[in-house]
Amino acid sequence: FPLASLFKPSDMRSHPSQHDPSQGTSLKSPKSHHAELQSPVMSPVSEEIQASVPVRSGSKAQPRIPEVYHIQWGATAWLVALHLGALAAPWTFSWSGLFLCLFIHWINGSLGICLGYHRLLTHTGLEVPRWVKYTLTFFGVLAGEGGPISWTANHRKHHAYSDQPGDPHSPHDGPWWAHMFWLAFSTDNGDFKGFANHWVPDLVKDKGLMFFETFFLPIHILFGALLAGIGYMIDGPSLAISWLVWAVCVRMVAVLHVTWFVNSASHMWGYKNYETRDDSRNLWWVAILAYGEGWHNNHHALPRLAQHGHKWWEFDITFQAIRFLRAVGLAKNVYDLAAYEEKQRKRAERSAAA
């Protein structure tokens, strides 16, 4: 994780300016973040599988610091404040604070981000009732990773340009950039509406999701005030502060870094079940920390699948939650390995009969 990678270079890979058929996508870096971009590799409606083409490695170059006006000062201040607050953890410890930290971490990380933001909203790997969708979205908002529109737009763009020019967070641009520093800079080129309309046109029409996007910060303020208020009523200011530090700051910092390991570590280390066009890997310890998201090569090979563990040893706790929702009638049309294999079988039968 070299110090030089704190900032993203304009391009750390040598790449042709013309279309390269072997890559299945144009490798020319667009002039803006939303104009001239292609559709995502995994369309939210039609396409299900990322084309399997050779992984392309590139040459390294000296990075340069982006222009200051591209910095998102609000997002930067938010992340710095959370990390500073987490530093108070040793002096504010309480067992109830630790319990809340771990429990809400699972609620936010697995149910909110992995299930809600990622597998449901971004990749449409299952269908749930509206109230379940909004509940999962609320859990995702409380993870502190941004609103549902910006999160899903960035993730669909990541799949479209994974480890190629245009990827918002590729380790090719530096491990620290991929892990966290990309969040300090704008990915929408100052045009959030255009960026969102390009990448998540299906989601911007949803007024409920737009509400969560708009009121991201007030929701966090109210949630923190509620926790502090309950703690104060139970045991005074010391418990209120403990819950603020542990159930808010420590918990969100932990959720953030676990998610960021998927962007960084799971594109650097691990093994592959599938040959994809990017550097995605299956990394067991990220899968444990990130509730199944660390089986990342599986996900990039078959993005729409709600099931990320494809081998018997690849345990995916988030998919177990999806199975539970399906068992109690709160999820349907779950696109898992069985559904994928059945679809492939029928396609083969149609091809043989043609």
Coordinates of N, CA and C in Angstrom, one line a residue, residues 71-80 183-184 217:
I71 N -12.6 17.3 -5.0 CA -12.7 16.7 -3.7 C -14.2 17.0 -3.2
Q72 N -14.8 15.9 -2.6 CA -16.1 16.0 -2.0 C -15.8 16.3 -0.5
W73 N -15.9 17.6 -0.2 CA -15.6 18.0 1.2 C -16.5 17.4 2.2
G74 N -17.8 17.3 1.8 CA -18.8 16.8 2.8 C -18.5 15.4 3.1
A75 N -18.3 14.5 2.1 CA -18.0 13.1 2.3 C -16.7 12.9 3.0
T76 N -15.7 13.8 2.7 CA -14.4 13.7 3.4 C -14.6 14.0 4.9
A77 N -15.3 15.1 5.2 CA -15.6 15.4 6.6 C -16.3 14.4 7.3
W78 N -17.3 13.7 6.7 CA -18.1 12.7 7.3 C -17.2 11.5 7.7
L79 N -16.3 11.1 6.8 CA -15.5 9.9 7.0 C -14.4 10.2 8.1
V80 N -13.9 11.5 8.1 CA -12.9 11.9 9.1 C -13.5 11.9 10.4
L183 N -13.4 7.7 -2.3 CA -14.6 8.3 -1.8 C -14.5 9.8 -1.5
A184 N -13.3 10.3 -1.4 CA -13.1 11.7 -1.2 C -13.3 12.5 -2.4
L217 N -28.1 12.3 5.7 CA -27.5 12.8 6.9 C -28.5 13.1 8.1

